[in-house]
Tab-separated table of C-alpha atoms and ligand atoms in Angstrom:
chain	number	residue	atom	x	y	z
K	1	UNK	CA	-1.345	11.087	23.687
K	2	UNK	CA	-2.582	7.540	24.029
K	3	UNK	CA	-0.206	4.894	22.728
K	4	UNK	CA	-2.957	3.422	20.627
K	5	UNK	CA	-3.114	3.620	16.872
K	6	UNK	CA	-6.253	4.464	14.950
K	7	UNK	CA	-7.926	2.708	12.039
K	8	UNK	CA	-9.949	4.741	9.565
K	9	UNK	CA	-12.708	2.559	8.266
K	10	UNK	CA	-16.269	2.595	6.981
K	11	UNK	CA	-18.586	-0.082	5.624
K	12	UNK	CA	-18.971	2.080	2.495
K	13	UNK	CA	-15.442	0.953	1.590
K	14	UNK	CA	-16.931	-2.450	0.728
K	15	UNK	CA	-18.644	-0.794	-2.212
K	16	UNK	CA	-15.293	-0.045	-3.848
K	17	UNK	CA	-15.982	-3.027	-6.053
K	18	UNK	CA	-15.544	-3.514	-9.793
K	19	UNK	CA	-17.702	-6.640	-9.951
K	20	UNK	CA	-17.619	-10.280	-8.929
K	21	UNK	CA	-15.002	-11.339	-11.461
K	22	UNK	CA	-12.580	-8.487	-10.799
K	23	UNK	CA	-9.451	-9.301	-8.724
K	24	UNK	CA	-9.761	-6.193	-6.515
K	25	UNK	CA	-12.291	-7.544	-4.036
K	26	UNK	CA	-13.249	-5.547	-0.938
K	27	UNK	CA	-14.177	-8.702	0.973
K	28	UNK	CA	-10.503	-8.690	1.967
K	29	UNK	CA	-11.151	-5.595	4.122
K	30	UNK	CA	-14.024	-7.301	5.881
K	31	UNK	CA	-11.978	-10.437	6.449
K	32	UNK	CA	-9.039	-8.416	7.772
K	33	UNK	CA	-11.084	-6.391	10.227
K	34	UNK	CA	-12.816	-9.551	11.361
K	35	UNK	CA	-9.471	-11.293	11.886
K	36	UNK	CA	-8.133	-8.357	13.903
K	37	UNK	CA	-11.271	-8.383	16.026
K	38	UNK	CA	-11.255	-12.123	16.575
K	39	UNK	CA	-7.572	-11.975	17.536
K	40	UNK	CA	-8.490	-9.164	19.941
K	41	UNK	CA	-5.811	-6.820	18.669
K	42	UNK	CA	-8.215	-3.947	18.001
K	43	UNK	CA	-10.716	-2.194	20.253
K	44	UNK	CA	-13.849	-0.502	19.005
K	45	UNK	CA	-12.624	2.925	20.158
K	46	UNK	CA	-9.650	2.588	17.801
K	47	UNK	CA	-11.918	2.568	14.744
K	48	UNK	CA	-12.918	5.923	13.294
K	49	UNK	CA	-15.280	6.753	10.456
K	50	UNK	CA	-13.777	9.127	7.891
K	51	UNK	CA	-15.540	12.174	6.498
K	52	UNK	CA	-15.979	12.960	2.819
K	53	UNK	CA	-13.393	15.393	1.451
K	54	UNK	CA	-14.491	18.433	-0.530
K	55	UNK	CA	-14.101	18.612	-4.317
K	56	UNK	CA	-11.594	21.348	-3.648
K	57	UNK	CA	-9.441	18.913	-1.725
K	58	UNK	CA	-9.652	16.301	-4.506
K	59	UNK	CA	-8.746	19.131	-6.869
K	60	UNK	CA	-5.371	19.662	-5.198
K	61	UNK	CA	-4.276	16.567	-7.155
K	62	UNK	CA	-6.918	15.747	-9.759
K	63	UNK	CA	-8.085	17.891	-12.670
K	64	UNK	CA	-11.638	19.215	-12.607
K	65	UNK	CA	-12.345	17.439	-15.892
K	66	UNK	CA	-11.297	14.109	-14.431
K	67	UNK	CA	-13.361	14.580	-11.239
K	68	UNK	CA	-16.370	15.470	-13.412
K	69	UNK	CA	-15.795	12.322	-15.461
K	70	UNK	CA	-15.724	10.179	-12.292
K	71	UNK	CA	-18.955	11.825	-11.119
K	72	UNK	CA	-20.550	11.158	-14.477
K	73	UNK	CA	-19.367	7.520	-14.401
K	74	UNK	CA	-20.925	7.146	-10.933
K	75	UNK	CA	-24.429	7.402	-12.356
K	76	UNK	CA	-23.814	6.062	-15.863
K	77	UNK	CA	-22.939	2.353	-15.613
K	78	UNK	CA	-21.935	1.951	-19.269
K	79	UNK	CA	-19.738	5.082	-19.317
K	80	UNK	CA	-16.414	4.430	-20.980
K	81	UNK	CA	-13.535	6.841	-21.537
K	82	UNK	CA	-10.034	5.828	-22.502
K	83	UNK	CA	-8.964	9.455	-21.935
K	84	UNK	CA	-9.861	9.202	-18.253
K	85	UNK	CA	-9.152	5.471	-17.897
K	86	UNK	CA	-12.707	4.785	-16.769
K	87	UNK	CA	-14.984	1.948	-17.871
K	88	UNK	CA	-11.971	-0.068	-19.009
K	89	UNK	CA	-11.358	-3.769	-18.256
K	90	UNK	CA	-8.920	-2.707	-15.538
K	91	UNK	CA	-11.007	-0.012	-13.932
K	92	UNK	CA	-14.691	-0.541	-14.747
K	93	UNK	CA	-17.235	1.959	-13.462
K	94	UNK	CA	-19.509	1.194	-10.525
K	95	UNK	CA	-22.462	2.885	-8.944
K	96	UNK	CA	-21.579	5.726	-6.572
K	97	UNK	CA	-17.926	5.499	-7.635
K	98	UNK	CA	-17.220	9.157	-6.839
K	99	UNK	CA	-18.588	9.061	-3.293
K	100	UNK	CA	-17.076	5.694	-2.378
K	101	UNK	CA	-13.598	6.609	-3.649
K	102	UNK	CA	-13.837	10.040	-2.073
K	103	UNK	CA	-14.516	8.494	1.320
K	104	UNK	CA	-11.403	6.352	0.962
K	105	UNK	CA	-9.453	9.546	0.214
K	106	UNK	CA	-11.058	11.084	3.302
K	107	UNK	CA	-9.742	8.154	5.361
K	108	UNK	CA	-6.130	8.693	4.335
K	109	UNK	CA	-6.369	12.473	4.723
K	110	UNK	CA	-7.859	12.052	8.183
K	111	UNK	CA	-5.247	9.480	9.173
K	112	UNK	CA	-2.561	12.008	8.210
K	113	UNK	CA	-4.335	14.794	10.054
K	114	UNK	CA	-4.765	12.796	13.277
K	115	UNK	CA	-1.089	11.907	13.270
K	116	UNK	CA	-0.004	15.521	12.643
K	117	UNK	CA	-2.355	16.816	15.331
K	118	UNK	CA	-0.816	14.387	17.818
K	119	UNK	CA	-4.010	12.403	18.406
K	120	UNK	CA	-2.051	9.227	17.740
K	121	UNK	CA	1.441	8.291	16.569
K	122	UNK	CA	0.273	5.911	13.904
K	123	UNK	CA	-2.903	5.661	11.835
K	124	UNK	CA	-4.024	3.124	9.261
K	125	UNK	CA	-6.437	3.296	6.331
K	126	UNK	CA	-6.596	-0.117	4.709
K	127	UNK	CA	-9.088	1.034	2.091
K	128	UNK	CA	-6.420	3.407	0.762
K	129	UNK	CA	-3.262	2.829	-1.223
K	130	UNK	CA	-4.737	3.570	-4.659
K	131	UNK	CA	-1.283	4.344	-6.004
K	132	UNK	CA	-1.833	3.953	-9.760
K	133	UNK	CA	-4.262	6.842	-10.056
K	134	UNK	CA	-2.879	9.840	-11.989
K	135	UNK	CA	-3.852	13.506	-11.814
K	136	UNK	CA	-6.196	13.167	-14.777
K	137	UNK	CA	-6.633	9.444	-15.261
K	138	UNK	CA	-7.736	6.288	-13.460
K	139	UNK	CA	-5.448	3.306	-13.819
K	140	UNK	CA	-4.856	-0.175	-12.394
K	141	UNK	CA	-8.010	-0.371	-10.211
K	142	UNK	CA	-7.329	3.103	-8.753
K	143	UNK	CA	-9.751	6.017	-9.148
K	144	UNK	CA	-8.609	8.824	-6.824
K	145	UNK	CA	-5.091	8.866	-5.434
K	146	UNK	CA	-5.677	8.949	-1.669
K	147	UNK	CA	-1.974	9.022	-0.766
K	148	UNK	CA	-1.230	11.935	-3.088
K	149	UNK	CA	-4.191	13.960	-1.822
K	150	UNK	CA	-3.158	13.315	1.796
K	151	UNK	CA	0.406	14.386	0.963
K	152	UNK	CA	-0.881	17.632	-0.604
K	153	UNK	CA	-2.931	18.223	2.529
K	154	UNK	CA	0.158	17.700	4.688
K	155	UNK	CA	2.019	20.230	2.578
K	156	UNK	CA	-0.722	22.856	2.481
K	157	UNK	CA	-1.767	22.661	6.120
K	158	UNK	CA	1.479	21.702	7.871
K	159	UNK	CA	4.212	22.518	5.374
K	160	UNK	CA	5.418	18.974	6.041
K	161	UNK	CA	8.192	17.055	4.305
K	162	UNK	CA	6.772	13.680	3.440
K	163	UNK	CA	8.385	10.356	2.683
K	164	UNK	CA	6.118	8.065	0.676
K	165	UNK	CA	7.214	4.420	0.780
K	166	UNK	CA	5.569	1.915	-1.539
K	167	UNK	CA	6.204	-1.825	-1.117
K	168	UNK	CA	3.351	-3.056	-3.298
K	169	UNK	CA	4.596	-5.537	-5.938
K	170	UNK	CA	3.572	-2.995	-8.586
K	171	UNK	CA	5.411	0.287	-9.072
K	172	UNK	CA	3.790	3.277	-7.303
K	173	UNK	CA	3.621	5.175	-10.581
K	174	UNK	CA	0.717	7.524	-9.841
K	175	UNK	CA	2.155	8.940	-6.624
K	176	UNK	CA	5.606	9.224	-8.188
K	177	UNK	CA	4.285	11.137	-11.198
K	178	UNK	CA	2.260	13.586	-9.095
K	179	UNK	CA	5.328	14.614	-7.068
K	180	UNK	CA	7.959	14.100	-9.748
K	181	UNK	CA	8.991	17.774	-9.677
K	182	UNK	CA	8.618	18.278	-5.924
K	183	UNK	CA	11.737	18.220	-3.689
K	184	UNK	CA	9.611	18.180	-0.518
K	185	UNK	CA	8.152	14.760	-1.192
K	186	UNK	CA	10.411	11.740	-1.422
K	187	UNK	CA	8.823	8.792	-3.176
K	188	UNK	CA	10.506	5.427	-2.851
K	189	UNK	CA	9.103	2.289	-4.400
K	190	UNK	CA	10.205	-1.348	-4.059
K	191	UNK	CA	8.456	-3.491	-6.643
K	192	UNK	CA	8.763	-6.277	-9.144
K	193	UNK	CA	10.625	-5.001	-12.177
K	194	UNK	CA	8.407	-3.461	-14.818
K	195	UNK	CA	9.991	-5.684	-17.428
K	196	UNK	CA	7.280	-8.283	-16.864
K	197	UNK	CA	4.635	-6.542	-14.785
K	198	UNK	CA	2.148	-3.684	-14.900
K	199	UNK	CA	2.636	-0.702	-15.047
K	200	UNK	CA	6.059	-1.253	-16.634
K	201	UNK	CA	7.703	1.758	-14.983
K	202	UNK	CA	9.828	2.086	-11.829
K	203	UNK	CA	13.264	1.869	-13.377
K	204	UNK	CA	16.194	3.000	-11.198
K	205	UNK	CA	16.803	5.847	-13.643
K	206	UNK	CA	13.459	7.464	-12.801
K	207	UNK	CA	14.756	9.918	-10.219
K	208	UNK	CA	12.543	12.982	-10.502
K	209	UNK	CA	12.792	16.066	-12.681
K	210	UNK	CA	13.735	19.710	-12.239
K	211	UNK	CA	13.730	20.682	-8.551
K	212	UNK	CA	12.444	17.182	-7.827
K	213	UNK	CA	15.504	15.463	-9.244
K	214	UNK	CA	16.903	13.070	-6.647
K	215	UNK	CA	13.584	12.800	-4.793
K	216	UNK	CA	12.260	9.661	-6.488
K	217	UNK	CA	13.834	6.303	-5.797
K	218	UNK	CA	12.982	3.017	-7.444
K	219	UNK	CA	14.206	-0.433	-6.510
K	220	UNK	CA	12.937	-2.874	-9.147
K	221	UNK	CA	13.299	-6.457	-7.917
K	222	UNK	CA	13.711	-9.523	-10.097
K	223	UNK	CA	10.812	-11.963	-10.535
K	224	UNK	CA	11.071	-14.834	-8.002
K	225	UNK	CA	12.747	-12.576	-5.419
K	226	UNK	CA	12.471	-14.189	-1.981
K	227	UNK	CA	12.226	-12.646	1.497
K	228	UNK	CA	15.904	-12.483	2.273
K	229	UNK	CA	16.775	-10.523	-0.839
K	230	UNK	CA	13.717	-8.236	-0.572
K	231	UNK	CA	14.561	-7.534	3.068
K	232	UNK	CA	18.198	-6.859	2.260
K	233	UNK	CA	17.194	-4.302	-0.389
K	234	UNK	CA	14.783	-2.614	1.990
K	235	UNK	CA	17.181	-2.520	4.934
K	236	UNK	CA	20.049	-1.226	2.793
K	237	UNK	CA	18.151	1.561	1.073
K	238	UNK	CA	15.361	2.839	3.312
K	239	UNK	CA	17.378	3.879	6.410
K	240	UNK	CA	19.905	5.618	4.143
K	241	UNK	CA	17.166	7.558	2.367
K	242	UNK	CA	15.574	8.505	5.697
K	243	UNK	CA	18.900	9.733	7.048
K	244	UNK	CA	19.405	11.892	3.973
K	245	UNK	CA	15.900	13.282	3.616
K	246	UNK	CA	14.775	13.563	7.260
K	247	UNK	CA	11.020	13.703	6.627
K	248	UNK	CA	8.422	14.957	9.114
K	249	UNK	CA	6.149	11.986	8.448
K	250	UNK	CA	6.118	8.638	6.646
K	251	UNK	CA	3.242	7.409	4.526
K	252	UNK	CA	3.668	3.731	3.743
K	253	UNK	CA	1.667	1.888	1.105
K	254	UNK	CA	1.318	-1.754	2.146
K	255	UNK	CA	0.154	-3.684	-0.885
K	256	UNK	CA	0.722	-7.347	-0.064
K	257	UNK	CA	0.781	-8.736	-3.596
K	258	UNK	CA	4.492	-9.617	-3.388
K	259	UNK	CA	3.457	-12.871	-1.686
K	260	UNK	CA	4.236	-16.163	-3.422
K	261	UNK	CA	0.519	-17.025	-3.525
K	262	UNK	CA	-0.515	-13.779	-5.171
K	263	UNK	CA	-2.029	-14.564	-8.568
K	264	UNK	CA	-1.011	-11.307	-10.279
K	265	UNK	CA	2.708	-11.027	-9.604
K	266	UNK	CA	5.892	-13.104	-9.739
K	267	UNK	CA	7.635	-12.292	-6.462
K	268	UNK	CA	8.243	-15.051	-3.912
K	269	UNK	CA	7.713	-13.353	-0.564
K	270	UNK	CA	6.343	-15.225	2.416
K	271	UNK	CA	4.094	-13.740	5.066
K	272	UNK	CA	7.238	-12.852	7.049
K	273	UNK	CA	8.027	-9.927	4.771
K	274	UNK	CA	4.751	-8.287	5.813
K	275	UNK	CA	5.975	-8.301	9.400
K	276	UNK	CA	9.498	-7.190	8.480
K	277	UNK	CA	8.474	-4.186	6.369
K	278	UNK	CA	6.305	-2.474	9.017
K	279	UNK	CA	8.841	-3.341	11.716
K	280	UNK	CA	11.507	-1.289	9.938
K	281	UNK	CA	9.130	1.539	9.024
K	282	UNK	CA	7.968	1.681	12.636
K	283	UNK	CA	11.537	1.979	13.946
K	284	UNK	CA	12.385	4.665	11.415
K	285	UNK	CA	9.223	6.632	12.193
K	286	UNK	CA	10.212	6.764	15.867
K	287	UNK	CA	13.854	7.558	15.067
K	288	UNK	CA	13.294	10.323	12.518
K	289	UNK	CA	9.663	11.490	12.658
K	290	UNK	CA	8.688	11.457	16.348
K	291	UNK	CA	6.619	8.402	15.524
K	292	UNK	CA	4.535	10.063	12.791
K	293	UNK	CA	3.467	7.205	10.519
K	294	UNK	CA	0.426	6.772	8.305
K	295	UNK	CA	-0.071	3.363	6.723
K	296	UNK	CA	-2.428	2.543	3.881
K	297	UNK	CA	-3.411	-0.656	2.073
K	298	UNK	CA	-2.925	-1.380	-1.615
K	299	UNK	CA	-2.849	-4.477	-3.788
K	300	UNK	CA	-3.253	-8.022	-2.534
K	301	UNK	CA	-5.164	-10.571	-4.579
K	302	UNK	CA	-4.969	-13.728	-2.537
K	303	UNK	CA	-7.906	-12.510	-0.517
K	304	UNK	CA	-8.196	-15.617	1.590
K	305	UNK	CA	-4.755	-16.720	2.644
K	306	UNK	CA	-2.618	-13.608	2.425
K	307	UNK	CA	-4.331	-10.230	2.809
K	308	UNK	CA	-6.046	-10.677	6.204
K	309	UNK	CA	-2.871	-12.028	7.775
K	310	UNK	CA	-0.527	-9.494	6.142
K	311	UNK	CA	-2.607	-6.519	7.213
K	312	UNK	CA	-3.214	-7.868	10.719
K	313	UNK	CA	0.568	-8.109	11.086
K	314	UNK	CA	0.832	-4.475	9.983
K	315	UNK	CA	-1.785	-3.370	12.495
K	316	UNK	CA	-0.151	-5.416	15.276
K	317	UNK	CA	3.178	-3.715	14.567
K	318	UNK	CA	1.496	-0.311	14.697
K	319	UNK	CA	0.208	-1.250	18.131
K	320	UNK	CA	3.528	-2.563	19.413
K	321	UNK	CA	2.223	-6.130	19.463
K	322	UNK	CA	3.767	-9.312	18.118
K	323	UNK	CA	1.344	-11.850	16.658
K	324	UNK	CA	3.754	-13.580	14.304
K	325	UNK	CA	3.548	-16.893	16.166
K	326	UNK	CA	-0.164	-16.670	16.910
K	327	UNK	CA	-2.735	-19.202	15.770
K	328	UNK	CA	-5.725	-18.026	13.722
K	329	UNK	CA	-8.922	-18.219	15.792
K	330	UNK	CA	-11.165	-21.111	14.817
K	331	UNK	CA	-14.212	-18.844	14.782
K	332	UNK	CA	-12.634	-16.810	11.954
K	333	UNK	CA	-11.685	-19.888	9.958
K	334	UNK	CA	-15.169	-21.373	10.322
K	335	UNK	CA	-16.892	-18.158	9.360
K	336	UNK	CA	-14.913	-17.448	6.179
K	337	UNK	CA	-14.395	-21.056	5.049
K	338	UNK	CA	-17.985	-21.026	3.869
K	339	UNK	CA	-17.106	-18.657	1.005
K	340	UNK	CA	-13.443	-19.473	0.479
K	341	UNK	CA	-12.454	-21.495	-2.592
K	342	UNK	CA	-9.222	-22.574	-0.835
K	343	UNK	CA	-8.356	-23.892	2.636
K	344	UNK	CA	-7.804	-21.009	5.036
K	345	UNK	CA	-4.576	-20.798	7.043
K	346	UNK	CA	-4.522	-21.910	10.678
K	347	UNK	CA	-1.464	-19.927	11.667
K	348	UNK	CA	-0.042	-16.472	11.073
K	349	UNK	CA	3.027	-18.228	9.736
K	350	UNK	CA	3.281	-19.714	6.280
K	351	UNK	CA	3.899	-23.437	6.015
K	352	UNK	CA	7.550	-24.489	5.761
K	353	UNK	CA	8.529	-25.236	2.190
K	354	UNK	CA	5.588	-23.424	0.665
K	355	UNK	CA	7.312	-23.595	-2.697
K	356	UNK	CA	10.069	-25.552	-4.416
K	357	UNK	CA	13.553	-24.000	-4.106
K	358	UNK	CA	14.164	-21.376	-6.792
K	359	UNK	CA	16.939	-22.716	-9.052
K	360	UNK	CA	18.156	-19.266	-10.097
K	361	UNK	CA	18.253	-17.895	-6.532
K	362	UNK	CA	21.976	-16.922	-6.493
K	363	UNK	CA	21.605	-15.069	-9.776
K	364	UNK	CA	18.418	-13.294	-8.628
K	365	UNK	CA	19.905	-12.265	-5.274
K	366	UNK	CA	23.013	-10.975	-6.991
K	367	UNK	CA	21.049	-8.972	-9.526
K	368	UNK	CA	18.985	-7.376	-6.756
K	369	UNK	CA	22.125	-6.533	-4.826
K	370	UNK	CA	23.560	-4.868	-7.904
K	371	UNK	CA	20.377	-2.800	-8.229
K	372	UNK	CA	20.690	-1.791	-4.567
K	373	UNK	CA	24.304	-0.749	-5.088
K	374	UNK	CA	23.376	1.372	-8.091
K	375	UNK	CA	20.572	3.041	-6.122
K	376	UNK	CA	22.789	3.728	-3.094
K	377	UNK	CA	25.427	5.155	-5.388
K	378	UNK	CA	22.959	7.896	-6.348
K	379	UNK	CA	22.274	8.934	-2.745
X	1	ZN	ZN1	5.097	3.199	17.697
X	2	ZN	ZN1	-0.040	-4.203	-6.640
């Protein structure tokens, strides 16, 4: 096997777009790929085009009625259904919605397949990470649940035990709900507490049901949580869960909306956390899963300053490279400055003192630590 990781990607992903004014903007994928290419951390033979999954494959997670509704919405721009969560302010319809979202699903499924077949240790699908989608309902900008469908595929084809890790600032509610009764899938989500943020779930008491009890973990973090406390929570809980569960493969959702600059959330991460998270996942994948690691994208709404850097750091980690101290190529800055409403970063690092010290820091750190202790107590 070559030591190189693979990226599943297609220009059709750029059509996963809910309109100019919507925060989920696919230009971030273009900017990220362009940054990786201009930093010369990706070669063209590492990029693979996914294939469309069958309706049958989508149907392993989603109801036929819901898939039919998405198909209908694909050709009917003013379609609106609160039952299926389509045509809402959150998740408006767009032309070709079914095909575009299906291809993103295909990317995550294929990433999982390539890793299981030993064609690479690690594979990435940045278009994926649509974690709010439910079996019969779209939600929070997510139409089909690519991670859940890939997990089903891993179960059906390989009988694999899967650990799904979600570090998006929003709770991974869709994936959790789909496997809530399943003891062969461990879902673990680190997110900003649902007290103040969509979707409102992800309490530590949500632990699974029936046979699946004990196979869902939630670590809700306080608003204004900074890197140190986030990292502590992650490093305390994740290795312990891995040791207990011993999965065959890790799927990590890498939403980068926990950053201080993100307009939708209240966490205070710096860019460093998006190097620290994949670093730990990478180590654990090699320790417990013979390297088998699929990474997907997710949220991230500071398109200009955060997402391209965060996801390039992820990709660099997957390729055993360290770009944390690297400058951003001038060609990239010049190219994207034309459209950017803010000044683009010149370095992979965030500026020192990006924000004023958080007055309640000791209280926040302590509260997070208490949450971690309660979670570990349940292991
Ligand atoms: Zn590796
Ligand atoms: Zn999010």
